[in-house]
Tab-separated table of C-alpha atoms in Angstrom:
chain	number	residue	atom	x	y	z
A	1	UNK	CA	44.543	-10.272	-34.816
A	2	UNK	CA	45.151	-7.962	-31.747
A	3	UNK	CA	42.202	-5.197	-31.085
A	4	UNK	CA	41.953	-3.206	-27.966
A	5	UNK	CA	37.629	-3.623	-27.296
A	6	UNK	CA	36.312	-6.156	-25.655
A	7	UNK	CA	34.491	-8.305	-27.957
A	8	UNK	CA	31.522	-11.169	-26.606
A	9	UNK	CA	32.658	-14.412	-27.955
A	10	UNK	CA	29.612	-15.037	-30.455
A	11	UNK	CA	31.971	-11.654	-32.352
A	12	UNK	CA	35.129	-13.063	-32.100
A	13	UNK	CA	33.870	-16.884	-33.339
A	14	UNK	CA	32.816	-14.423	-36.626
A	15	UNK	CA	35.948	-12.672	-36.505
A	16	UNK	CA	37.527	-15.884	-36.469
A	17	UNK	CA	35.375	-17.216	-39.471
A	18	UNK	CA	32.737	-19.026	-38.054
A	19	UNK	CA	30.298	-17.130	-40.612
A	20	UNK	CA	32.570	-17.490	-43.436
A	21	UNK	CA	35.242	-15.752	-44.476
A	22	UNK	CA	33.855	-12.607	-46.357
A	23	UNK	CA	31.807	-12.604	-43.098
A	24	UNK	CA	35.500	-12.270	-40.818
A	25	UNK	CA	36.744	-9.502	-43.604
A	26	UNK	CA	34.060	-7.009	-42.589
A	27	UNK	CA	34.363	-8.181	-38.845
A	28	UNK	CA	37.661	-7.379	-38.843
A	29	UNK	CA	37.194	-4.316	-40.229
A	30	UNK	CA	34.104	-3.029	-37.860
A	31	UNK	CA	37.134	-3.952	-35.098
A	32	UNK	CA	39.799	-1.759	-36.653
A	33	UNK	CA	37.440	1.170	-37.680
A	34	UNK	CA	36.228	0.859	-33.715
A	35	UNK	CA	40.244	0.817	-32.632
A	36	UNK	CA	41.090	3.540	-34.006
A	37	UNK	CA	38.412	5.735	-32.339
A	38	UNK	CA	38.317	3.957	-29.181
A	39	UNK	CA	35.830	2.370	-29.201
A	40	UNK	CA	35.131	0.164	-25.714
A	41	UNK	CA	32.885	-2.903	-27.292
A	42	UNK	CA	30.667	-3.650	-29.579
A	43	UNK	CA	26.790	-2.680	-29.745
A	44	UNK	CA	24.011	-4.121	-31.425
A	45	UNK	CA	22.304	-1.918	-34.039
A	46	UNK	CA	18.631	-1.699	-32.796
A	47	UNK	CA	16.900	0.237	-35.648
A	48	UNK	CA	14.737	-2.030	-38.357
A	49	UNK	CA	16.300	0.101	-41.198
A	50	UNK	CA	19.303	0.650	-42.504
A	51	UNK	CA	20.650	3.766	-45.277
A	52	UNK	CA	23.503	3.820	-47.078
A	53	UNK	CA	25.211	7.099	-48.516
A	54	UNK	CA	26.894	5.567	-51.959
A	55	UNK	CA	23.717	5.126	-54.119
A	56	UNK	CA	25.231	6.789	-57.958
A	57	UNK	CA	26.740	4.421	-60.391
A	58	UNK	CA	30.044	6.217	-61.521
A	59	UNK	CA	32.933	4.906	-63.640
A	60	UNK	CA	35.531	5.533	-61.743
A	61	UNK	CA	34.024	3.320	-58.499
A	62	UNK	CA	35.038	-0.078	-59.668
A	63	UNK	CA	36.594	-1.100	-56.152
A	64	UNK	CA	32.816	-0.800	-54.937
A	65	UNK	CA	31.549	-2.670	-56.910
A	66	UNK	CA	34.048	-5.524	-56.979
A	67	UNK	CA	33.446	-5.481	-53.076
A	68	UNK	CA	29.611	-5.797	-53.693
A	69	UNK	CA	30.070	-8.981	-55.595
A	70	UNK	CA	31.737	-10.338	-53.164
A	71	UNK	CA	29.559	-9.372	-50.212
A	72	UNK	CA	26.987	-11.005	-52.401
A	73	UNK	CA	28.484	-13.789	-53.672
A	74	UNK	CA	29.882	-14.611	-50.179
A	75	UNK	CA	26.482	-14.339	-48.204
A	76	UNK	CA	27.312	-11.274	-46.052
A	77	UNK	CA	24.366	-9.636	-47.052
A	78	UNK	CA	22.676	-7.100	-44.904
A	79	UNK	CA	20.356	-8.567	-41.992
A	80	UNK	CA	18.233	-5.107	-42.460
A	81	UNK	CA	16.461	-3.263	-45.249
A	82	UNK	CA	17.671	-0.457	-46.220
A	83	UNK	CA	16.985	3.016	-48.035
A	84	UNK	CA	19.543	4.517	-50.382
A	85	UNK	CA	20.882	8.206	-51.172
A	86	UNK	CA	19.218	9.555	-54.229
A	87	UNK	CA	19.743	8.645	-58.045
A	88	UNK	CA	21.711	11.160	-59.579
A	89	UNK	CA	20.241	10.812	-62.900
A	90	UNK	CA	16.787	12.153	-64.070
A	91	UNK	CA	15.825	12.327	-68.016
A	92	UNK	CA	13.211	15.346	-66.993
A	93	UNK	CA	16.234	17.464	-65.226
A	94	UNK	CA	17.144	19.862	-67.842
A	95	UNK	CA	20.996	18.786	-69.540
A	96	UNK	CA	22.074	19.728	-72.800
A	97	UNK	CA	23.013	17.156	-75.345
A	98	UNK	CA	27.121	16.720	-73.899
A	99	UNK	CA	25.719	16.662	-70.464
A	100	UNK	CA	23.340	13.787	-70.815
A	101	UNK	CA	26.351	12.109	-72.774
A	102	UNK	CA	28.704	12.732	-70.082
A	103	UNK	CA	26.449	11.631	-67.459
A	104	UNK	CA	24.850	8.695	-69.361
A	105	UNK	CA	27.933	7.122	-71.133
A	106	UNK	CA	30.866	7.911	-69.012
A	107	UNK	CA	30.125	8.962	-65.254
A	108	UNK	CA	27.222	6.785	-64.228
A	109	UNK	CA	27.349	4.015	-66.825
A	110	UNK	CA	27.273	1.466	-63.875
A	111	UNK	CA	23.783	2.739	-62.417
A	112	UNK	CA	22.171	-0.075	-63.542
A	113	UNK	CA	23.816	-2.966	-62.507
A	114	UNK	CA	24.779	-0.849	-59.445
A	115	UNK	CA	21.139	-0.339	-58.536
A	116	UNK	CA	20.845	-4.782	-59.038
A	117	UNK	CA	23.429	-4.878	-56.364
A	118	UNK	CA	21.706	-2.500	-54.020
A	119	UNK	CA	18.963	-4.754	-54.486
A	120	UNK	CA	20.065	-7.950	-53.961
A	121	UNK	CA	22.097	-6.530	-50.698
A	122	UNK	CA	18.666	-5.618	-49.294
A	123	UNK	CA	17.353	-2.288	-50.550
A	124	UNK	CA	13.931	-1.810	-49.963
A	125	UNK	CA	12.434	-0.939	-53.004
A	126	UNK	CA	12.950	1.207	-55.959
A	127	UNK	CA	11.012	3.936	-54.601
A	128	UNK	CA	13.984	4.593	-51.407
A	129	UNK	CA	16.026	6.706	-53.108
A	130	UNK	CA	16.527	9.975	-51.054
A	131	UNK	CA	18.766	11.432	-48.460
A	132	UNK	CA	15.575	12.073	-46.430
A	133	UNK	CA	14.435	8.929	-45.739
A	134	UNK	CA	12.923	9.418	-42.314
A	135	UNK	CA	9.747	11.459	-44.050
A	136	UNK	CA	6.414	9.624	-43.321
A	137	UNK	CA	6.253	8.973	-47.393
A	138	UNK	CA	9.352	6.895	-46.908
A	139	UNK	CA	9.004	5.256	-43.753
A	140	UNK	CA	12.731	4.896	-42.523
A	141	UNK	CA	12.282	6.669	-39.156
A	142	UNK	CA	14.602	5.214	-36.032
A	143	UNK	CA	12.579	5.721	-32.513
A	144	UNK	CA	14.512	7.532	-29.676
A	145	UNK	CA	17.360	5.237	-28.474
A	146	UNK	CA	17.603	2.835	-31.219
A	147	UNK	CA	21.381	2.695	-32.431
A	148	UNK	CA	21.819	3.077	-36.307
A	149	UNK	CA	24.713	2.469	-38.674
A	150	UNK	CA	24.086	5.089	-41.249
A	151	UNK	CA	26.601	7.326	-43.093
A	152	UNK	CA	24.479	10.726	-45.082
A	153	UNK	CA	25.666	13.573	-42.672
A	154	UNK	CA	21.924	15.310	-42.899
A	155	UNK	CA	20.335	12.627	-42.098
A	156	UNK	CA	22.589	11.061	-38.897
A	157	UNK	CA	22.427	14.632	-37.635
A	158	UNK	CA	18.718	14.479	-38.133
A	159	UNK	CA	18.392	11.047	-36.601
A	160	UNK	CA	20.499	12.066	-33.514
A	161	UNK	CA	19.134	15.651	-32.892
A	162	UNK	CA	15.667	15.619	-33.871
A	163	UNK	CA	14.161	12.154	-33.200
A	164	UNK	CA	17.221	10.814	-30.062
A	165	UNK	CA	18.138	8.570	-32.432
A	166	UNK	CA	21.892	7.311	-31.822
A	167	UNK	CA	24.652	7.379	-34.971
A	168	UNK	CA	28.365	7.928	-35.393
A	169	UNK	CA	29.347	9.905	-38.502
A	170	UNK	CA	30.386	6.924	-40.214
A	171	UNK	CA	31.902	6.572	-43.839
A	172	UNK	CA	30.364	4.816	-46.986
A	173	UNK	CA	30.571	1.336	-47.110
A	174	UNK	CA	31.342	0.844	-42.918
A	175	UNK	CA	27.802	1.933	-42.544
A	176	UNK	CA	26.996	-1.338	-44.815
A	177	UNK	CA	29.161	-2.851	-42.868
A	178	UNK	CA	27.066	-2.621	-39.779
A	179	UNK	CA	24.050	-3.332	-41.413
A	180	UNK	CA	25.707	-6.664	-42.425
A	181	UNK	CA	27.191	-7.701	-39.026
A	182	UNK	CA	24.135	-6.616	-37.219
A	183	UNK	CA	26.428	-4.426	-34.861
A	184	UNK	CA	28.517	-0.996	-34.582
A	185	UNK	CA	31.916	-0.397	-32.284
A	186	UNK	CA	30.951	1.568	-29.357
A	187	UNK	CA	32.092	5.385	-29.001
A	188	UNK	CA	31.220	9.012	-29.789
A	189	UNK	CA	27.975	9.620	-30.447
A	190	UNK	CA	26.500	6.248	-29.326
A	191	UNK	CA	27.661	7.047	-25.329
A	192	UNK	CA	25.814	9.463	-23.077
A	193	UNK	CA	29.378	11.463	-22.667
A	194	UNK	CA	29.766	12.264	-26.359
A	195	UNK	CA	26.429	13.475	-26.656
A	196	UNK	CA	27.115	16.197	-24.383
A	197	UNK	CA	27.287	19.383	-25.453
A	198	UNK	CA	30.887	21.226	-25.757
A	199	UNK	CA	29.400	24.713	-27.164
A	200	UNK	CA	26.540	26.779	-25.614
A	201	UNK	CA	24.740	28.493	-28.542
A	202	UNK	CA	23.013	31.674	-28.109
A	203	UNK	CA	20.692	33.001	-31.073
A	204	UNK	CA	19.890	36.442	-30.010
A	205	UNK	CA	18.411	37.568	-33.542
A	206	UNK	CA	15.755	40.287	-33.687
A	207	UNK	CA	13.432	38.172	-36.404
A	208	UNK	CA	13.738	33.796	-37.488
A	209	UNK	CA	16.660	33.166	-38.939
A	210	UNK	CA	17.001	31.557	-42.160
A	211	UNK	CA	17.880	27.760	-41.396
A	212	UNK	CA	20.098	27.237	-43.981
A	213	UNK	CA	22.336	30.484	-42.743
A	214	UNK	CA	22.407	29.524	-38.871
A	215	UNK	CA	23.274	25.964	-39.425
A	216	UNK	CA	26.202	27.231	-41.812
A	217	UNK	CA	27.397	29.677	-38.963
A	218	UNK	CA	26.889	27.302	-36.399
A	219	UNK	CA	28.971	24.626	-38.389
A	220	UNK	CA	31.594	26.733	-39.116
A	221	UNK	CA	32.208	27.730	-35.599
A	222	UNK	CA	31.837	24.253	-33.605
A	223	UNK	CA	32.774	21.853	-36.360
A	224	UNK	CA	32.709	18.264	-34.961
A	225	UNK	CA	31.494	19.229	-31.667
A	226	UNK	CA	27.987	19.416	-30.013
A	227	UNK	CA	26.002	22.593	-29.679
A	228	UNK	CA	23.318	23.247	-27.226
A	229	UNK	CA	21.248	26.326	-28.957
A	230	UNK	CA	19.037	28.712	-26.856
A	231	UNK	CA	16.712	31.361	-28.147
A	232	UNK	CA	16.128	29.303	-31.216
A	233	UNK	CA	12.585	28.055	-29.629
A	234	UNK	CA	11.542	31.566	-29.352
A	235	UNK	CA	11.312	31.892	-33.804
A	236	UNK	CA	10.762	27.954	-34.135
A	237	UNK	CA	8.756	27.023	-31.145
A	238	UNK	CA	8.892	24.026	-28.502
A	239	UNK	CA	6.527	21.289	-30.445
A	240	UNK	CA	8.268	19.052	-33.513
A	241	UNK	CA	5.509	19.321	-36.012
A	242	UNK	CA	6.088	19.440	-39.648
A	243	UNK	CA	7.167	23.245	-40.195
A	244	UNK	CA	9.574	22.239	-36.974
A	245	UNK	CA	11.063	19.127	-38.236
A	246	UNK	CA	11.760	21.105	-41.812
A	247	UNK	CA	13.132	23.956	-40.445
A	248	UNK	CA	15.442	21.369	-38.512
A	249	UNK	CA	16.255	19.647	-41.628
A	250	UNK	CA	17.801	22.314	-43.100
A	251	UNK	CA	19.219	23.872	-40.411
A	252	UNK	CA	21.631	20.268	-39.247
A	253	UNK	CA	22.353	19.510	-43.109
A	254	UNK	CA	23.902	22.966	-43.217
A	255	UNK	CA	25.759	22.509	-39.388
A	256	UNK	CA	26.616	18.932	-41.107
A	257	UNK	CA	27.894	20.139	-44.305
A	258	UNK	CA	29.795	23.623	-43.226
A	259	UNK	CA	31.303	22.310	-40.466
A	260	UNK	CA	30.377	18.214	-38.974
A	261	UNK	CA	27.917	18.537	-36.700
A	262	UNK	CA	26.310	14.962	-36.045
A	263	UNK	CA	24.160	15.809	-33.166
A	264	UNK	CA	22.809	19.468	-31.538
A	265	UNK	CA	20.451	20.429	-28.795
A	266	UNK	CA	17.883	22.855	-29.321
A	267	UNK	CA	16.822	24.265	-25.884
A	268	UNK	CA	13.137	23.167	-24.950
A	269	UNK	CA	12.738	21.401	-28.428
A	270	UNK	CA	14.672	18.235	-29.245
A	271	UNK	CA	14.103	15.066	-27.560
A	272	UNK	CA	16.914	15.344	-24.992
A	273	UNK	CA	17.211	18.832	-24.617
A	274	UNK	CA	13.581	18.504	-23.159
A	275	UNK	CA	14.510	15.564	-20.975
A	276	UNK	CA	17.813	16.782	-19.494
A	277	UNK	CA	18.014	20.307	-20.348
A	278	UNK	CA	21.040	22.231	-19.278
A	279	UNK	CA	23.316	18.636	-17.708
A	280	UNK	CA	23.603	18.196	-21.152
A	281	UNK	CA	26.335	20.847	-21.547
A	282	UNK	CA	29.294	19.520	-20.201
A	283	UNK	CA	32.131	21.749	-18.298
A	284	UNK	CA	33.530	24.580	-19.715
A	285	UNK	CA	31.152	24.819	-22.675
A	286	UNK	CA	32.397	27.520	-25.128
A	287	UNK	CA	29.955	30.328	-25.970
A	288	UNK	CA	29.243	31.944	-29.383
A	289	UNK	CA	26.712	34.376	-29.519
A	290	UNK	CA	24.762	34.555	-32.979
A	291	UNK	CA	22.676	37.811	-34.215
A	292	UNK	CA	21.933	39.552	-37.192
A	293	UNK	CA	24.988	41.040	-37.726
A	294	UNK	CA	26.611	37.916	-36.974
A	295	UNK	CA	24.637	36.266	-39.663
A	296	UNK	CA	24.864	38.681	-41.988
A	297	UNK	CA	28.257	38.209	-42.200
A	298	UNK	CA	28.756	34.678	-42.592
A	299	UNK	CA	26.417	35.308	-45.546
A	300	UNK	CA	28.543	37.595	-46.816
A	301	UNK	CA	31.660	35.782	-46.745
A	302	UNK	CA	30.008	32.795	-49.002
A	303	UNK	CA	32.234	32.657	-52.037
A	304	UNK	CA	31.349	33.163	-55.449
A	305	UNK	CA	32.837	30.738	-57.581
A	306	UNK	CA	31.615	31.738	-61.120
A	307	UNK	CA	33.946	32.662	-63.727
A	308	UNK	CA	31.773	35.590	-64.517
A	309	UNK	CA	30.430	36.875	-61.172
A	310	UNK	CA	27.560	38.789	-63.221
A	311	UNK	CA	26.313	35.884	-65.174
A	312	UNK	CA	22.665	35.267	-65.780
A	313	UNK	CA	21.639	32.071	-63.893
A	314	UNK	CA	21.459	28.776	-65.850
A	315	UNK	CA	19.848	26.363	-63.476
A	316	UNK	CA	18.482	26.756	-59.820
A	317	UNK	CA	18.452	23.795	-57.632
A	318	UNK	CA	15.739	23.818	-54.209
A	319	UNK	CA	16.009	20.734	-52.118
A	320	UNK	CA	19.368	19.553	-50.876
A	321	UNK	CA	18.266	17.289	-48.830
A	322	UNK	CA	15.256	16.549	-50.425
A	323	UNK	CA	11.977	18.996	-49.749
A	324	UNK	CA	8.963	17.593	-47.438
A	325	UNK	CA	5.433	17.077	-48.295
A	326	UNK	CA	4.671	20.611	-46.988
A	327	UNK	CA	7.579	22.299	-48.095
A	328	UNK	CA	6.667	21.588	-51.682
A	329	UNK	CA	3.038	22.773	-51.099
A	330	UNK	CA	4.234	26.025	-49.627
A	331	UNK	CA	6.800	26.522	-52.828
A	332	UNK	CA	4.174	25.868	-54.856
A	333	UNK	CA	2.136	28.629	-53.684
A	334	UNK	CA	4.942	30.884	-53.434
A	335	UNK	CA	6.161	30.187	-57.051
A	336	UNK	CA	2.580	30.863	-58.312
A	337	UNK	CA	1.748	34.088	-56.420
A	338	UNK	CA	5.310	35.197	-57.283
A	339	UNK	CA	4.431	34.829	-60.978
A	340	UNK	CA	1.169	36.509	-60.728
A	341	UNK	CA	2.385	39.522	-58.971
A	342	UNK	CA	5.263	39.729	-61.545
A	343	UNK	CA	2.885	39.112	-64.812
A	344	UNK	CA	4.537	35.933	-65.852
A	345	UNK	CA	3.222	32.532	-66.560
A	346	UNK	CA	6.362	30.155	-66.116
A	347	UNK	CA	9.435	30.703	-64.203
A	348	UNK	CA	12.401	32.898	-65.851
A	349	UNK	CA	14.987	30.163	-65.342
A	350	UNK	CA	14.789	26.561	-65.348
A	351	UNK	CA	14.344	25.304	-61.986
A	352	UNK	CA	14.007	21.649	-60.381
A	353	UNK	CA	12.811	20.943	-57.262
A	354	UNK	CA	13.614	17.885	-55.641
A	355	UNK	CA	11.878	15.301	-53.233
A	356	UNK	CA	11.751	11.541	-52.194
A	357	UNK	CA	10.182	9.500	-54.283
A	358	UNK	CA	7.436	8.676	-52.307
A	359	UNK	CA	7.223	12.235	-50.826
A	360	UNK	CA	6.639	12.868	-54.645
A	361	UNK	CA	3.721	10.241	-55.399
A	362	UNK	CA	2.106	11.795	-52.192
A	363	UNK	CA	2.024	15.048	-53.832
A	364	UNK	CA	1.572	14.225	-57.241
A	365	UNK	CA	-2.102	13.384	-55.817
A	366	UNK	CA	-3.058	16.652	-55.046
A	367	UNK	CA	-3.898	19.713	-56.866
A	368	UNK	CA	-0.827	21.584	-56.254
A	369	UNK	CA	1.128	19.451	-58.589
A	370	UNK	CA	-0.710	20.472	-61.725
A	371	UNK	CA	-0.031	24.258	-60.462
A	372	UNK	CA	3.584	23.640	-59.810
A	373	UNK	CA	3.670	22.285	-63.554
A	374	UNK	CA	2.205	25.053	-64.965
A	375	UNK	CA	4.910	27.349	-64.183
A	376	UNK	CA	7.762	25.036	-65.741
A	377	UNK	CA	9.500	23.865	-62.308
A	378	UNK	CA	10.417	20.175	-62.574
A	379	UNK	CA	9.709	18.239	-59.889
A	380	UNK	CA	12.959	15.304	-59.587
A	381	UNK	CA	13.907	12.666	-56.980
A	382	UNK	CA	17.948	13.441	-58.050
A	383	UNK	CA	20.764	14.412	-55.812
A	384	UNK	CA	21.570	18.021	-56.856
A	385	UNK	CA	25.077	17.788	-55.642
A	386	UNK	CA	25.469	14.409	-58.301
A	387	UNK	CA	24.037	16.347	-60.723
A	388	UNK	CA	26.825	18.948	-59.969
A	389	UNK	CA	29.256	16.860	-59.561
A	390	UNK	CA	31.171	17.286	-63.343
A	391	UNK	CA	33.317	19.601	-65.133
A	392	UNK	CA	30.052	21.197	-67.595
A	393	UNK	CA	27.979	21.571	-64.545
A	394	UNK	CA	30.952	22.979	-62.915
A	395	UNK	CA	31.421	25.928	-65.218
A	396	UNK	CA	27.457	26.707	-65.140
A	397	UNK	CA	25.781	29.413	-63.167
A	398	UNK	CA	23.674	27.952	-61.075
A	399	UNK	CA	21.875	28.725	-57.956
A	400	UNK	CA	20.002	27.113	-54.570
A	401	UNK	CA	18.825	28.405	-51.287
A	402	UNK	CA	21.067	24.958	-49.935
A	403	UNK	CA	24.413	25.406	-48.094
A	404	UNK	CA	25.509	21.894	-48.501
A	405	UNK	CA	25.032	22.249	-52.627
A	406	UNK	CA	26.897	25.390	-52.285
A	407	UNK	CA	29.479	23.884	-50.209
A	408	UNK	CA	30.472	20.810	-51.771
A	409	UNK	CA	29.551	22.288	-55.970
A	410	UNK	CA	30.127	25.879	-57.413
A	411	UNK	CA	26.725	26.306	-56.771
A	412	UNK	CA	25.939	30.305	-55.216
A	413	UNK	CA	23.617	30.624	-52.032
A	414	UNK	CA	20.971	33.053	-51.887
A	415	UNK	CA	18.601	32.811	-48.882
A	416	UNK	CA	14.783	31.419	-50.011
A	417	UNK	CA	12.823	34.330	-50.052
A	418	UNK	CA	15.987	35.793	-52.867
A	419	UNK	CA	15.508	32.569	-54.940
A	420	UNK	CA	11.534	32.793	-55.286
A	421	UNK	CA	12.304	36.277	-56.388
A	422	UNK	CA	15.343	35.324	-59.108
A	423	UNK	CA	12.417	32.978	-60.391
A	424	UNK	CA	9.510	34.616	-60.758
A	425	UNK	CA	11.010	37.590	-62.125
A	426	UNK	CA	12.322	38.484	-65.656
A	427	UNK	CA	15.692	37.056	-66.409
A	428	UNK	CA	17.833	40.221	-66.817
C-alpha cells in the first residue's frame, strides 16, 4: 500500500497484519483518511475516553452493523471506554399511535441488538448516552492537551475550545476507528498551526447575546475556520464556571451546526486564549463585526419551514445538546413562575426537556424535579434531532430555542426567553 505519512514501524507491522487482519482493515483506513488531509504521522490518542456519534438503531444502517460484527468478531475492539450519542427513543416523549409504530417497528428496530454491540465494543455503561458527555454527571471530560478521536460536532468544539482539548472533526465510525487503533493521523486541529485563528471576532452588542443566535452568526460567517471572539468576556465573564461552560455549550453547538466550527477562542476566557492571547490569530485574520442589528438579522433570516406558517405548536423541544445540571434548575424555576404569573397549572403545549442520563439521576434527587413534573414538562435523555428525524415529525409544528435542531429538522427557532413565554401561556 503506498501512503504519504510517515508511519513508526510498530504501525506499519499492524498495517501489514501483525494484529490480524480486521486489525490492518481499519489501519489502512486511519492511513487513507490521514492522506487525504495531509496528515504528517500518526499520534497517539491520549484521552482515557472515547465517544462515538452513531448511537440510534435504524433500519436502513445495515452496513454498520455488519462492520460491528466484524470488529467484534475479529478482536479489534476499542482499547478505551467510551460514551455514546443519545437514544433516540423514549416511551415518556409524547408520539401518537403511527409515530411510536414508525419509530418502534420500522426506523429503530435494530436498537437493541445495536445497543449489545456498543457494549461489547466497550461502551461504558447504559447510563452514557448523551451528546454532552463531558458534564461532571457523566464523567467523560479530556484534560487540556490530551488528543481525542471523537466525531459529535458540539462536543469536539467543546472539547477543543472550552477545556484545550485536541480533536479533528472526524466522521462516524473513523472516530471508532481511533479508539480501536489507539491512534489518530496528524493534521488540522491536532497541530499548533491549525489552531490558529483565521477570523478576528468582534461582539460589540449593547446587552448578552443569546448563545444560540451568536454561535449561528458566527458559524455562518467563518464556517470551517477558527474565530478568535473579543467583547464576548464583557456579557460572559473571564472565569469557566457552570453558567460559563453552558453558555459555551450552546454557543459552539450552534457555530458547529450553522457553519463547522471545531475550535474558537474567546478573548480572556478559554484555555488558550488566556495563555497566548492575540499570537493566536494568525496573519491577515478577517474581521466581522457582530451587534444587535447584526444579530437581529441573522434571526430574522431563519426559515420557516411549516406548511402552515400560523400553526399552533405541537411539540417544543429544549436541550439540543443536552441541558446541564443548572440549566434544568433554572428552567424549572422559570417554567413555574411563568405559570404562576400567567394563572396556569401545566404548560400549554407538550414540552420535553432533555438531559444526560446521569445529569438526570442528579436532578431527579432534588426538589426541583417534583416542580418541573407538576407543570407537565417531560424530562428525556433522547436526541431531539432523532426524534425529528421522520416524515410525521417532519410535517409537525414544533419548536426549540436550539439552532442545531432547527438546522438539521423543520424545527422553528425562537430565542429562550420567547419559548418560556409560548409555554406558559394559553395556546391560542
Amino acid at each position: 500500500m503506498k501512503y504519504n505519512m510517515t508511519l513508526t514501524a510498530e504501525e506499519e507491522a499492524i498495517l501489514n497484519g501483525s494484529q490480524g487482519e480486521t486489525m490492518a482493515k481499519v489501519m489502512k483506513t486511519l492511513v487513507l483518511y490521514g492522506d487525504a488531509f495531509g496528515a504528517t504521522k500518526m499520534v497517539p490518542v491520549s484521552s482515557k475516553m472515547g465517544h462515538l456519534v452513531t448511537s440510534f438503531g435504524l433500519k436502513v444502517m445495515k452496513p454498520v452493523y455488519s462492520l460491528m460484527d466484524q470488529l467484534i468478531e475479529g478482536g479489534a475492539l476499542s482499547k478505551q471506554k467510551f460514551s455514546v450519542d443519545p437514544k433516540p427513543l423514549d416511551p415518556n416523549v409524547p408520539a401518537n399511535f403511527l409515530q411510536k409504530l414508525i419509530f418502534n417497528k420500522f426506523m429503530y428496530s435494530m436498537q437493541d441488538s445495536y445497543d449489545k454491540q456498543l457494549a461489547d465494543m466497550g461502551l461504558i455503561d447504559d447510563k452514557s448516552y448523551t451528546c454532552t458527555c463531558y458534564m461532571d454527571e457523566v464523567g467523560n471530560i479530556p484534560e487540556k492537551g490530551e488528543i481525542l478521536s471523537w466525531a459529535e460536532s458540539s462536543a469536539v468544539v467543546y472539547a477543543n475550545s472550552v477545556l484545550g482539548a485536541r480533536c479533528n472533526r472526524n466522521s462516524g465510525i473513523i472516530e471508532l476507528f481511533g479508539s480501536i487503533v489507539g491512534k489518530v493521523p496528524y493534521f488540522g486541529l491536532l497541530t499548533d498551526e491549525g489552531r490558529k485563528a483565521t477570523w478576528i471576532v468582534e461582539v460589540k452588542t449593547t446587552k448578552k447575546p443569546e448563545a444560540q443566535i451568536l454561535g449561528s452568526a458566527i458559524g455562518m460567517k467563518v464556517m470551517e475556520d477558527v474565530p478568535f471572539v473579543k467583547g464576548l468576556d464583557k456579557w460572559i465573564g473571564t472565569e469557566l464556571d457552570g453558567d460559563t461552560k453552558a453558555y459555551l455549550k450552546d454557543f459552539g453547538a450552534a457555530t458547529a451546526s450553522n457553519g463547522a466550527v471545531g475550535l474558537y477562542h474567546i478573548e480572556n476566557l478559554t484555555p488558550e486564549a488566556v495563555e497566548q492571547g492575540e499570537s493566536l490569530v494568525a496573519e491577515n485574520a478577517q474581521v466581522y463585526v457582530i451587534d444587535d442589528a447584526e444579530l437581529a438579522r441573522v434571526q430574522a433570516n431563519y426559515p420557516v419551514m411549516w406548511k402552515d406558517k400560523e400553526a399552533t405548536p405541537k411539540l417544543c423541544f429544549v436541550g439540543c445538546p443536552h441541558l446541564s445540571h443548572a440549566q434544568l434548575i433554572e428552567w424549572t424555576d422559570n417554567v413555574v413562575e411563568g405559570l404562576k404569573k400567567n394563572g396556569l397549572k401545566k404548560v400549554s403545549i407538550p414540552t420535553v426537556f432533555t438531559a444526560a442520563p446521569g445529569v438526570i439521576e442528579e436532578f431527579e434527587k432534588t426538589p426541583y424535579a417534583a416542580k418541573l413534573k407538576e407543570t407537565g414538562v417531560v424530562l428525556s435523555y433522547i436526541c431531539p434531532l432523532m426524534y425529528m428525524n421522520n416524515p410525521l415529525c417532519k410535517s409537525m409544528p414544533v419548536i426549540t430555542n436550539s439552532n442545531k435542531l432547527r438546522t438539521y429538522t423543520t424545527s422553528r427557532y425562537y430565542r429562550s426567553d420567547e419559548i418560556l413565554d409560548i409555554i406558559t401561556k394559553e395556546a391560542k
